[in-house]
């Protein structure tokens, strides 16, 4: 055997760490899709052991030694340097967190999840408030351990959107809020309303799955290297570019959740399938940020999937699957119905316009929680006040208010903003795609979606973590991230639909 | 935190090792049931890493230290002593095999599997002969590394049926051969023949799955802690007593493969579900041997599932699922049809009588291969000669002869005898169950199978690896393993069916 280069040695270590991570993700996928009801405890134990092992491998002195040797290797090329950079970032982050804090957090998250489930069922905030206090306290300690530039909240952002800071997000989300509140006000004053009942007919499960699969295939999702299954909470996961799994749930009285859910998850899935194969088992073989990931799901779900050109292609096909439910439904009525804008309590059911207000609400509350301005026990009042302020409606109870999302219970704080970043990135990318792909709308009308997939693959998917999110968006669109494309898009689209 | 006892420290180490093993088994289950066609290579990599990790943990100096400390602890009770004994057996076995041999074997097995697949498709023995030579050579080295009492073949047996030796098997299987050849001769001379066409009608897939699930539930298989899925090769796997997975395959033109397949796998599944919960994550929390495992599947498949009392209960229910296919089918004709005895080429399709001859053929050939009497290139001729001698028929080609089984290609040598041991154990156990459970046949006729499950649970399942297979069978039945129960059973059952 010839001697390994420092880079090869590092990649061996990394590969082992990553294989353990991917094995965990297979177990998690199985947990959401196939686990027998009585097997939860056993599965938690398996996952805890794998989590411990992957942390052990990542922080091992042998890993550090390989990393240091690679860092000192002056002969590395650009991509290899990026690999070392990402390996170092991951390794350093893991080493900075004391093992005892990792375990306390894991415990608080698993307890938080259980308490949240009960609290949500009962609509009792007080059942969960103390868990949230603990989680916020531990997350503050985590932020101190990993370090940050301006504010502890930046350290949380870093885990989901590397490079993002409060300083950058505040103006972006501030502009978005202002423009959205304005647009929403105008929509609410419009006399036009879509007929939403079009989508509330009988859509048999088997047909919804068939249509979802057909649409995902048209988008270019490769089912020889992926799957679509059922789960309670839809998601996309990937164990390798050749094994990408989507899930959906089906409501037979409503076409939207499953159909747009599949398009959304398939957008994520195309990202995972499109990461360069040569980056597998390297520190670059993954998505760069959750915001960029969400931009891919949102671009397909909203900019393509809720557009008139797409439905010009798709409605006749959907009608073949549901001849009764879609009999006599006109294209324009259908497109208006799937683009109905109205303030609602539940984020995941929100339309394109109000969605970002749900996110901004959470972002503002999270910051106040972390700065200490807001105490967890006062969160429900703060939530309701902000709902009134931003959306003009107030939840009847905590379950449809402050308790609706699973994120905080799982310790996912600093995560929500990536959803709105995704919406912004998506519009900016789609504008550029329109310029780069001749006659994109006409292609979409004809069901020719592969040029778009391939443009995204080259611009966004293939590089994996080679560039930061900011670099990636600059390279792909020629400009830094801005709210303008989204605001222009929303004003134009909903202006036309609502006759503003 | 209070200081751990040596036993607790050992169990922590063991638990970690076992969790990795179980995670691998989840990945393997997924591979057989859900893996996208293009993801095979990625999955192999994940499995290889987990295999390396579990070997690393099992052979680590820290494991040895914990083991030694526990061995020296004079305060251990019987069950704890058994735990230490099993941990030591597993650890010692792993440490005796040089890492380089482990890797050579893994490579030879994966190459062997690929070569076998091609060879089998083409019917070309020569494509696989060299791979088999390599595997036999490496397995001989393995036997030398782990050690044995009389003959290297004993070391192979030890991996599947701990405690079994050629010295013990030769007389057992010799008696079985003599009695079976005699019985088969008498059956072939009988004028009676069942009408096999009864089972070759149209049995829709959905109905077969429904019936299989119903039968497994009647047996007491708990679907809140288990599943039934589809796969090309049916199997049973378990990640914990609370997560036991069965698979089946369905042929719509034949009721037998799926139905008896499900009963067989559910028999395995009941063993896994019945191992004492308190043994989870300990060295005792597993089946004691493959022969004992097979006794559970065979007992349910043949002694229950192919019996008249069972079908007195089940046929009316099956008729409700398949009203057309089973219209007018008489109980006695059905029972005779599912008990049709005739020499055939393929082991997995063989009846209860000829099945053991297929096994004896493989056992005799394996011993000759390991002693060097037989060279791999001469295996097909030896195979065909023995088929003629034992079953009176000769394969038309290697695919339905020497290439039919996957076992040798995967390095599973010394494995086949456990199938016949299973048949023998099963009859001996069922005889005892009849004596212990009052009116067992009548209960079976009424679909009351839980008393049998519970008797097996107490006698066989619950102790896990606490007792050796020989001790277990002695404790459960009061006698050592013997061929007599099987020979008496087969002579009585088929004597009646064929009017001998």
CSV table of C-alpha atoms in Angstrom, one decimal, chain A residues 4-405:
chain,number,residue,atom,x,y,z
A,4,UNK,CA,-1.5,8.3,2.0
A,5,UNK,CA,-1.3,12.0,1.4
A,6,UNK,CA,-2.4,14.1,4.4
A,7,UNK,CA,-5.6,15.0,2.3
A,8,UNK,CA,-6.4,11.3,1.7
A,9,UNK,CA,-5.9,10.6,5.4
A,10,UNK,CA,-8.3,13.4,6.3
A,11,UNK,CA,-10.9,12.3,3.8
A,12,UNK,CA,-10.8,8.7,5.3
A,13,UNK,CA,-11.5,10.1,8.7
A,14,UNK,CA,-14.2,12.4,7.3
A,15,UNK,CA,-15.8,9.6,5.4
A,16,UNK,CA,-16.1,7.5,8.5
A,17,UNK,CA,-17.7,10.3,10.4
A,18,UNK,CA,-20.1,11.0,7.5
A,19,UNK,CA,-21.0,7.3,7.1
A,20,UNK,CA,-22.1,7.2,10.7
A,21,UNK,CA,-24.2,10.4,10.2
A,22,UNK,CA,-25.8,8.9,7.1
A,23,UNK,CA,-26.6,5.7,8.9
A,24,UNK,CA,-28.3,7.7,11.6
A,25,UNK,CA,-30.3,9.4,8.9
A,26,UNK,CA,-31.5,6.1,7.5
A,27,UNK,CA,-32.6,5.2,11.0
A,28,UNK,CA,-34.5,8.5,11.3
A,29,UNK,CA,-36.1,8.1,7.9
A,30,UNK,CA,-37.3,4.6,9.0
A,31,UNK,CA,-38.5,6.1,12.3
A,32,UNK,CA,-40.8,8.5,10.5
A,33,UNK,CA,-42.0,6.1,7.8
A,34,UNK,CA,-42.0,2.5,9.1
A,35,UNK,CA,-41.2,2.2,12.8
A,36,UNK,CA,-43.6,0.0,14.7
A,37,UNK,CA,-45.5,2.0,17.3
A,38,UNK,CA,-43.8,0.2,20.2
A,39,UNK,CA,-40.2,0.5,19.0
A,40,UNK,CA,-39.6,4.2,19.8
A,41,UNK,CA,-37.5,3.7,22.9
A,42,UNK,CA,-35.2,1.1,21.2
A,43,UNK,CA,-34.7,3.4,18.2
A,44,UNK,CA,-33.8,6.4,20.5
A,45,UNK,CA,-31.1,4.2,22.0
A,46,UNK,CA,-29.7,3.3,18.6
A,47,UNK,CA,-29.6,6.9,17.5
A,48,UNK,CA,-28.0,8.1,20.8
A,49,UNK,CA,-25.2,5.6,20.3
A,50,UNK,CA,-24.6,6.6,16.7
A,51,UNK,CA,-24.7,10.3,17.7
A,52,UNK,CA,-22.1,9.6,20.4
A,53,UNK,CA,-19.9,7.7,17.9
A,54,UNK,CA,-20.0,10.4,15.2
A,55,UNK,CA,-19.1,13.0,17.8
A,56,UNK,CA,-16.3,10.8,19.0
A,57,UNK,CA,-14.9,10.3,15.5
A,58,UNK,CA,-15.2,14.0,14.6
A,59,UNK,CA,-13.4,15.2,17.8
A,60,UNK,CA,-10.8,12.4,18.1
A,61,UNK,CA,-7.2,13.4,18.4
A,62,UNK,CA,-6.6,11.3,15.2
A,63,UNK,CA,-9.0,13.5,13.3
A,64,UNK,CA,-7.3,16.6,14.6
A,65,UNK,CA,-3.9,15.2,13.6
A,66,UNK,CA,-5.1,14.5,10.1
A,67,UNK,CA,-6.7,17.9,9.9
A,68,UNK,CA,-3.5,19.7,11.0
A,69,UNK,CA,-1.4,17.8,8.6
A,70,UNK,CA,-3.7,18.7,5.7
A,71,UNK,CA,-3.7,22.3,6.8
A,72,UNK,CA,0.0,22.4,6.6
A,73,UNK,CA,0.2,20.8,3.1
A,74,UNK,CA,1.1,23.7,0.9
A,75,UNK,CA,0.3,21.8,-2.3
A,76,UNK,CA,-3.5,21.8,-1.9
A,77,UNK,CA,-5.7,23.1,-4.8
A,78,UNK,CA,-8.7,25.4,-4.3
A,79,UNK,CA,-11.3,22.7,-3.9
A,80,UNK,CA,-9.0,20.8,-1.5
A,81,UNK,CA,-8.5,23.9,0.5
A,82,UNK,CA,-12.3,24.3,0.7
A,83,UNK,CA,-12.5,20.7,2.0
A,84,UNK,CA,-10.0,21.4,4.7
A,85,UNK,CA,-11.8,24.7,5.6
A,86,UNK,CA,-15.2,22.9,6.0
A,87,UNK,CA,-13.6,20.0,7.9
A,88,UNK,CA,-12.0,22.4,10.3
A,89,UNK,CA,-15.2,24.4,10.8
A,90,UNK,CA,-17.1,21.2,11.7
A,91,UNK,CA,-14.4,19.8,13.9
A,92,UNK,CA,-13.8,23.1,15.7
A,93,UNK,CA,-17.5,23.6,16.4
A,94,UNK,CA,-17.8,20.1,17.8
A,95,UNK,CA,-14.7,20.5,20.0
A,96,UNK,CA,-15.8,23.8,21.4
A,97,UNK,CA,-19.0,22.3,22.9
A,98,UNK,CA,-18.3,20.5,26.2
A,99,UNK,CA,-19.6,16.9,26.1
A,100,UNK,CA,-21.6,17.6,29.3
A,101,UNK,CA,-23.5,20.4,27.5
A,102,UNK,CA,-24.1,18.2,24.5
A,103,UNK,CA,-25.7,15.6,26.8
A,104,UNK,CA,-27.7,18.2,28.8
A,105,UNK,CA,-29.0,19.6,25.5
A,106,UNK,CA,-29.9,16.2,24.1
A,107,UNK,CA,-31.9,15.5,27.3
A,108,UNK,CA,-33.6,18.9,27.4
A,109,UNK,CA,-34.6,18.4,23.7
A,110,UNK,CA,-36.0,15.0,24.2
A,111,UNK,CA,-37.9,16.1,27.3
A,112,UNK,CA,-38.9,19.3,25.6
A,113,UNK,CA,-40.4,17.3,22.7
A,114,UNK,CA,-42.4,15.2,25.0
A,115,UNK,CA,-43.7,18.2,27.0
A,116,UNK,CA,-44.5,20.1,23.9
A,117,UNK,CA,-46.6,17.2,22.5
A,118,UNK,CA,-48.7,17.1,25.7
A,119,UNK,CA,-48.9,20.9,26.0
A,120,UNK,CA,-50.0,21.2,22.4
A,121,UNK,CA,-52.7,18.5,22.7
A,122,UNK,CA,-54.0,20.2,25.9
A,123,UNK,CA,-53.5,23.7,24.6
A,124,UNK,CA,-51.6,24.4,27.9
A,125,UNK,CA,-48.6,26.7,27.5
A,126,UNK,CA,-47.6,26.4,31.1
A,127,UNK,CA,-46.9,22.7,30.6
A,128,UNK,CA,-44.1,23.7,28.2
A,129,UNK,CA,-42.9,27.1,29.5
A,130,UNK,CA,-40.3,25.6,31.9
A,131,UNK,CA,-38.9,23.3,29.2
A,132,UNK,CA,-38.4,26.3,27.0
A,133,UNK,CA,-36.7,28.2,29.7
A,134,UNK,CA,-34.2,25.4,30.1
A,135,UNK,CA,-33.7,25.2,26.4
A,136,UNK,CA,-33.1,28.9,26.0
A,137,UNK,CA,-30.6,28.8,28.9
A,138,UNK,CA,-28.7,25.9,27.4
A,139,UNK,CA,-28.7,27.4,24.0
A,140,UNK,CA,-27.2,30.6,25.5
A,141,UNK,CA,-24.5,28.5,27.0
A,142,UNK,CA,-24.0,26.8,23.6
A,143,UNK,CA,-23.7,30.2,22.0
A,144,UNK,CA,-21.0,31.2,24.5
A,145,UNK,CA,-19.2,28.0,24.0
A,146,UNK,CA,-19.0,28.2,20.2
A,147,UNK,CA,-18.5,32.0,20.1
A,148,UNK,CA,-20.0,34.8,18.0
A,149,UNK,CA,-19.3,38.2,16.7
A,150,UNK,CA,-22.1,40.5,17.8
A,151,UNK,CA,-24.8,38.7,19.6
A,152,UNK,CA,-25.4,35.2,21.0
A,153,UNK,CA,-28.2,34.8,18.5
A,154,UNK,CA,-25.6,34.9,15.7
A,155,UNK,CA,-24.1,31.7,17.0
A,156,UNK,CA,-27.5,30.0,16.6
A,157,UNK,CA,-27.9,31.2,13.1
A,158,UNK,CA,-24.5,29.9,12.3
A,159,UNK,CA,-25.7,26.3,12.7
A,160,UNK,CA,-28.4,26.6,10.0
A,161,UNK,CA,-27.3,29.5,7.8
A,162,UNK,CA,-23.5,29.8,8.1
A,163,UNK,CA,-22.4,33.5,7.7
A,164,UNK,CA,-25.8,34.9,8.5
A,165,UNK,CA,-26.0,37.5,11.3
A,166,UNK,CA,-28.6,39.6,13.0
A,167,UNK,CA,-26.9,42.7,11.5
A,168,UNK,CA,-27.6,41.3,8.1
A,169,UNK,CA,-31.0,39.8,8.7
A,170,UNK,CA,-32.6,42.8,10.5
A,171,UNK,CA,-32.7,45.2,7.5
A,172,UNK,CA,-33.6,42.3,5.1
A,173,UNK,CA,-36.5,41.1,7.1
A,174,UNK,CA,-37.5,44.6,8.1
A,175,UNK,CA,-37.9,45.6,4.4
A,176,UNK,CA,-39.7,42.4,3.7
A,177,UNK,CA,-42.1,43.0,6.6
A,178,UNK,CA,-42.9,46.5,5.5
A,179,UNK,CA,-43.6,45.5,1.9
A,180,UNK,CA,-45.6,42.5,2.9
A,181,UNK,CA,-47.8,44.3,5.4
A,182,UNK,CA,-48.5,46.9,2.7
A,183,UNK,CA,-49.3,44.3,0.0
A,184,UNK,CA,-51.5,42.3,2.4
A,185,UNK,CA,-53.5,45.4,3.3
A,186,UNK,CA,-54.2,46.1,-0.4
A,187,UNK,CA,-55.2,42.4,-1.0
A,188,UNK,CA,-57.5,42.5,1.9
A,189,UNK,CA,-59.2,45.6,0.5
A,190,UNK,CA,-59.7,44.0,-2.9
A,191,UNK,CA,-63.1,42.7,-3.7
A,192,UNK,CA,-61.8,39.7,-5.6
A,193,UNK,CA,-61.8,36.3,-3.9
A,194,UNK,CA,-60.9,32.9,-5.4
A,195,UNK,CA,-63.3,29.9,-5.2
A,196,UNK,CA,-61.4,27.8,-2.8
A,197,UNK,CA,-63.9,25.0,-2.8
A,198,UNK,CA,-62.4,23.8,-6.1
A,199,UNK,CA,-59.7,22.2,-4.1
A,200,UNK,CA,-61.9,20.7,-1.5
A,201,UNK,CA,-63.5,17.9,-3.4
A,202,UNK,CA,-62.7,14.2,-3.3
A,203,UNK,CA,-59.2,13.4,-4.4
A,204,UNK,CA,-58.4,9.7,-3.7
A,205,UNK,CA,-55.1,8.9,-2.1
A,206,UNK,CA,-53.8,6.6,-4.8
A,207,UNK,CA,-54.4,9.3,-7.4
A,208,UNK,CA,-52.7,12.0,-5.4
A,209,UNK,CA,-49.6,9.8,-5.0
A,210,UNK,CA,-49.6,9.1,-8.7
A,211,UNK,CA,-49.9,12.7,-9.6
A,212,UNK,CA,-47.2,13.7,-7.1
A,213,UNK,CA,-44.8,11.1,-8.5
A,214,UNK,CA,-45.6,12.3,-12.1
A,215,UNK,CA,-44.9,15.9,-11.2
A,216,UNK,CA,-41.7,15.0,-9.4
A,217,UNK,CA,-40.5,13.1,-12.5
A,218,UNK,CA,-41.4,16.0,-14.7
A,219,UNK,CA,-39.2,18.2,-12.5
A,220,UNK,CA,-36.4,15.7,-13.2
A,221,UNK,CA,-36.3,14.0,-9.8
A,222,UNK,CA,-34.7,10.6,-10.5
A,223,UNK,CA,-36.6,7.7,-8.9
A,224,UNK,CA,-33.9,5.2,-9.7
A,225,UNK,CA,-31.9,7.1,-7.0
A,226,UNK,CA,-34.8,8.2,-4.8
A,227,UNK,CA,-38.2,7.4,-3.3
A,228,UNK,CA,-41.5,8.8,-2.3
A,229,UNK,CA,-43.1,7.5,0.9
A,230,UNK,CA,-45.8,8.5,3.4
A,231,UNK,CA,-45.1,10.1,6.8
A,232,UNK,CA,-47.0,12.2,9.3
A,233,UNK,CA,-44.6,15.2,8.8
A,234,UNK,CA,-43.4,15.5,5.2
A,235,UNK,CA,-39.6,15.8,4.7
A,236,UNK,CA,-36.7,15.1,2.4
A,237,UNK,CA,-33.6,13.3,3.5
A,238,UNK,CA,-30.5,12.0,1.7
A,239,UNK,CA,-28.0,9.4,2.5
A,240,UNK,CA,-25.9,10.0,-0.7
A,241,UNK,CA,-26.6,11.6,-4.0
A,242,UNK,CA,-27.9,8.3,-5.2
A,243,UNK,CA,-30.3,7.8,-2.3
A,244,UNK,CA,-32.6,10.7,-1.8
A,245,UNK,CA,-36.0,10.1,0.0
A,246,UNK,CA,-39.1,12.3,-0.1
A,247,UNK,CA,-42.2,11.9,2.0
A,248,UNK,CA,-45.7,13.3,1.9
A,249,UNK,CA,-49.0,13.0,3.6
A,250,UNK,CA,-52.4,12.9,1.9
A,251,UNK,CA,-55.7,14.5,2.7
A,252,UNK,CA,-58.3,13.1,0.5
A,253,UNK,CA,-60.5,16.2,0.9
A,254,UNK,CA,-57.8,18.6,-0.2
A,255,UNK,CA,-55.5,18.4,-3.2
A,256,UNK,CA,-53.0,21.0,-1.9
A,257,UNK,CA,-51.1,19.6,1.0
A,258,UNK,CA,-49.8,16.5,-0.8
A,259,UNK,CA,-49.3,18.0,-4.3
A,260,UNK,CA,-47.5,21.1,-3.2
A,261,UNK,CA,-45.8,19.1,-0.5
A,262,UNK,CA,-44.3,16.7,-3.1
A,263,UNK,CA,-43.2,19.6,-5.3
A,264,UNK,CA,-41.6,21.3,-2.3
A,265,UNK,CA,-39.8,18.2,-1.1
A,266,UNK,CA,-38.8,17.2,-4.7
A,267,UNK,CA,-37.2,20.7,-4.9
A,268,UNK,CA,-35.1,19.8,-1.9
A,269,UNK,CA,-34.5,16.4,-3.4
A,270,UNK,CA,-33.2,17.8,-6.7
A,271,UNK,CA,-30.6,19.8,-4.6
A,272,UNK,CA,-29.5,16.6,-2.9
A,273,UNK,CA,-29.4,14.6,-6.1
A,274,UNK,CA,-27.5,17.4,-7.9
A,275,UNK,CA,-24.6,17.8,-5.5
A,276,UNK,CA,-21.4,16.8,-7.4
A,277,UNK,CA,-20.8,13.0,-7.1
A,278,UNK,CA,-17.1,13.7,-6.7
A,279,UNK,CA,-17.9,15.5,-3.5
A,280,UNK,CA,-19.4,12.4,-1.8
A,281,UNK,CA,-17.7,11.5,1.5
A,282,UNK,CA,-15.9,14.8,1.5
A,283,UNK,CA,-16.6,17.9,3.7
A,284,UNK,CA,-18.1,19.6,0.6
A,285,UNK,CA,-20.6,17.0,-0.3
A,286,UNK,CA,-23.6,18.6,1.4
A,287,UNK,CA,-25.9,21.5,1.1
A,288,UNK,CA,-24.4,24.9,2.0
A,289,UNK,CA,-27.2,26.3,4.1
A,290,UNK,CA,-30.8,25.7,5.1
A,291,UNK,CA,-31.8,29.0,3.4
A,292,UNK,CA,-30.3,27.8,0.1
A,293,UNK,CA,-32.0,24.5,0.6
A,294,UNK,CA,-35.3,26.2,1.2
A,295,UNK,CA,-34.8,28.3,-1.9
A,296,UNK,CA,-34.8,25.2,-4.0
A,297,UNK,CA,-38.0,23.8,-2.5
A,298,UNK,CA,-39.7,27.2,-2.6
A,299,UNK,CA,-38.7,28.0,-6.2
A,300,UNK,CA,-40.3,24.7,-7.4
A,301,UNK,CA,-43.3,24.9,-5.1
A,302,UNK,CA,-44.2,28.6,-5.6
A,303,UNK,CA,-42.4,30.1,-8.6
A,304,UNK,CA,-43.0,27.1,-10.8
A,305,UNK,CA,-45.7,25.1,-9.0
A,306,UNK,CA,-48.1,28.0,-8.3
A,307,UNK,CA,-47.6,29.6,-11.7
A,308,UNK,CA,-50.1,29.8,-14.5
A,309,UNK,CA,-47.7,28.3,-17.1
A,310,UNK,CA,-47.1,25.2,-15.0
A,311,UNK,CA,-50.8,24.6,-14.6
A,312,UNK,CA,-51.4,25.1,-18.3
A,313,UNK,CA,-49.3,22.0,-18.6
A,314,UNK,CA,-50.4,20.2,-15.5
A,315,UNK,CA,-54.2,20.8,-15.2
A,316,UNK,CA,-55.1,18.5,-18.1
A,317,UNK,CA,-52.9,15.8,-16.7
A,318,UNK,CA,-54.4,16.3,-13.2
A,319,UNK,CA,-57.9,16.1,-14.7
A,320,UNK,CA,-57.0,12.7,-16.2
A,321,UNK,CA,-56.2,11.5,-12.7
A,322,UNK,CA,-59.2,13.1,-11.0
A,323,UNK,CA,-61.8,13.3,-13.8
A,324,UNK,CA,-64.7,13.9,-11.4
A,325,UNK,CA,-63.2,16.4,-9.0
A,326,UNK,CA,-61.6,18.6,-11.7
A,327,UNK,CA,-64.5,18.3,-14.3
A,328,UNK,CA,-65.1,21.8,-15.7
A,329,UNK,CA,-62.5,23.5,-13.6
A,330,UNK,CA,-61.1,26.5,-15.5
A,331,UNK,CA,-57.4,27.2,-15.6
A,332,UNK,CA,-57.6,30.7,-14.3
A,333,UNK,CA,-60.0,29.8,-11.5
A,334,UNK,CA,-57.7,26.9,-10.5
A,335,UNK,CA,-54.6,29.2,-10.5
A,336,UNK,CA,-56.4,31.8,-8.4
A,337,UNK,CA,-57.6,29.1,-5.9
A,338,UNK,CA,-54.1,27.8,-5.3
A,339,UNK,CA,-52.9,31.4,-4.8
A,340,UNK,CA,-55.6,32.4,-2.3
A,341,UNK,CA,-54.1,35.0,0.1
A,342,UNK,CA,-55.6,35.3,3.6
A,343,UNK,CA,-54.2,35.6,7.1
A,344,UNK,CA,-54.4,32.3,9.0
A,345,UNK,CA,-53.1,30.9,12.2
A,346,UNK,CA,-50.9,28.1,11.0
A,347,UNK,CA,-47.6,28.8,9.4
A,348,UNK,CA,-47.3,25.6,7.3
A,349,UNK,CA,-50.7,26.3,5.7
A,350,UNK,CA,-49.9,30.0,4.9
A,351,UNK,CA,-49.9,31.5,1.4
A,352,UNK,CA,-46.8,33.0,-0.2
A,353,UNK,CA,-47.6,36.5,1.1
A,354,UNK,CA,-48.5,35.9,4.7
A,355,UNK,CA,-45.9,33.1,5.1
A,356,UNK,CA,-43.0,35.5,5.7
A,357,UNK,CA,-45.0,37.4,8.4
A,358,UNK,CA,-45.2,34.1,10.4
A,359,UNK,CA,-41.5,33.8,10.1
A,360,UNK,CA,-40.8,37.5,11.0
A,361,UNK,CA,-42.9,37.0,14.1
A,362,UNK,CA,-40.9,34.1,15.2
A,363,UNK,CA,-37.6,35.8,14.4
A,364,UNK,CA,-38.5,38.8,16.5
A,365,UNK,CA,-39.6,36.7,19.4
A,366,UNK,CA,-36.5,34.5,19.3
A,367,UNK,CA,-34.3,37.6,19.4
A,368,UNK,CA,-36.1,39.0,22.4
A,369,UNK,CA,-36.0,35.6,24.2
A,370,UNK,CA,-32.2,35.5,23.7
A,371,UNK,CA,-31.6,39.0,24.7
A,372,UNK,CA,-33.6,38.5,27.9
A,373,UNK,CA,-36.2,41.2,27.0
A,374,UNK,CA,-38.8,38.5,26.9
A,375,UNK,CA,-39.4,35.7,29.5
A,376,UNK,CA,-40.7,32.4,28.2
A,377,UNK,CA,-43.7,32.6,30.5
A,378,UNK,CA,-44.8,35.8,28.7
A,379,UNK,CA,-44.4,34.3,25.2
A,380,UNK,CA,-48.1,33.5,24.5
A,381,UNK,CA,-49.1,37.2,25.1
A,382,UNK,CA,-46.2,38.4,23.0
A,383,UNK,CA,-47.2,35.9,20.3
A,384,UNK,CA,-50.8,37.0,20.2
A,385,UNK,CA,-49.9,40.7,20.2
A,386,UNK,CA,-47.6,40.2,17.2
A,387,UNK,CA,-50.2,38.1,15.4
A,388,UNK,CA,-52.7,41.0,15.8
A,389,UNK,CA,-50.1,43.5,14.6
A,390,UNK,CA,-48.8,41.6,11.6
A,391,UNK,CA,-51.8,39.5,10.4
A,392,UNK,CA,-54.7,41.1,12.1
A,393,UNK,CA,-55.9,37.9,13.8
A,394,UNK,CA,-55.5,36.4,17.2
A,395,UNK,CA,-55.3,32.6,18.0
A,396,UNK,CA,-58.1,31.2,20.1
A,397,UNK,CA,-55.7,29.0,22.0
A,398,UNK,CA,-52.0,28.2,22.4
A,399,UNK,CA,-52.2,25.1,20.2
A,400,UNK,CA,-53.0,27.2,17.1
A,401,UNK,CA,-50.7,29.9,18.4
A,402,UNK,CA,-47.4,29.7,20.2
A,403,UNK,CA,-47.4,25.9,20.5
A,404,UNK,CA,-48.0,25.1,16.8
A,405,UNK,CA,-44.4,24.5,15.7
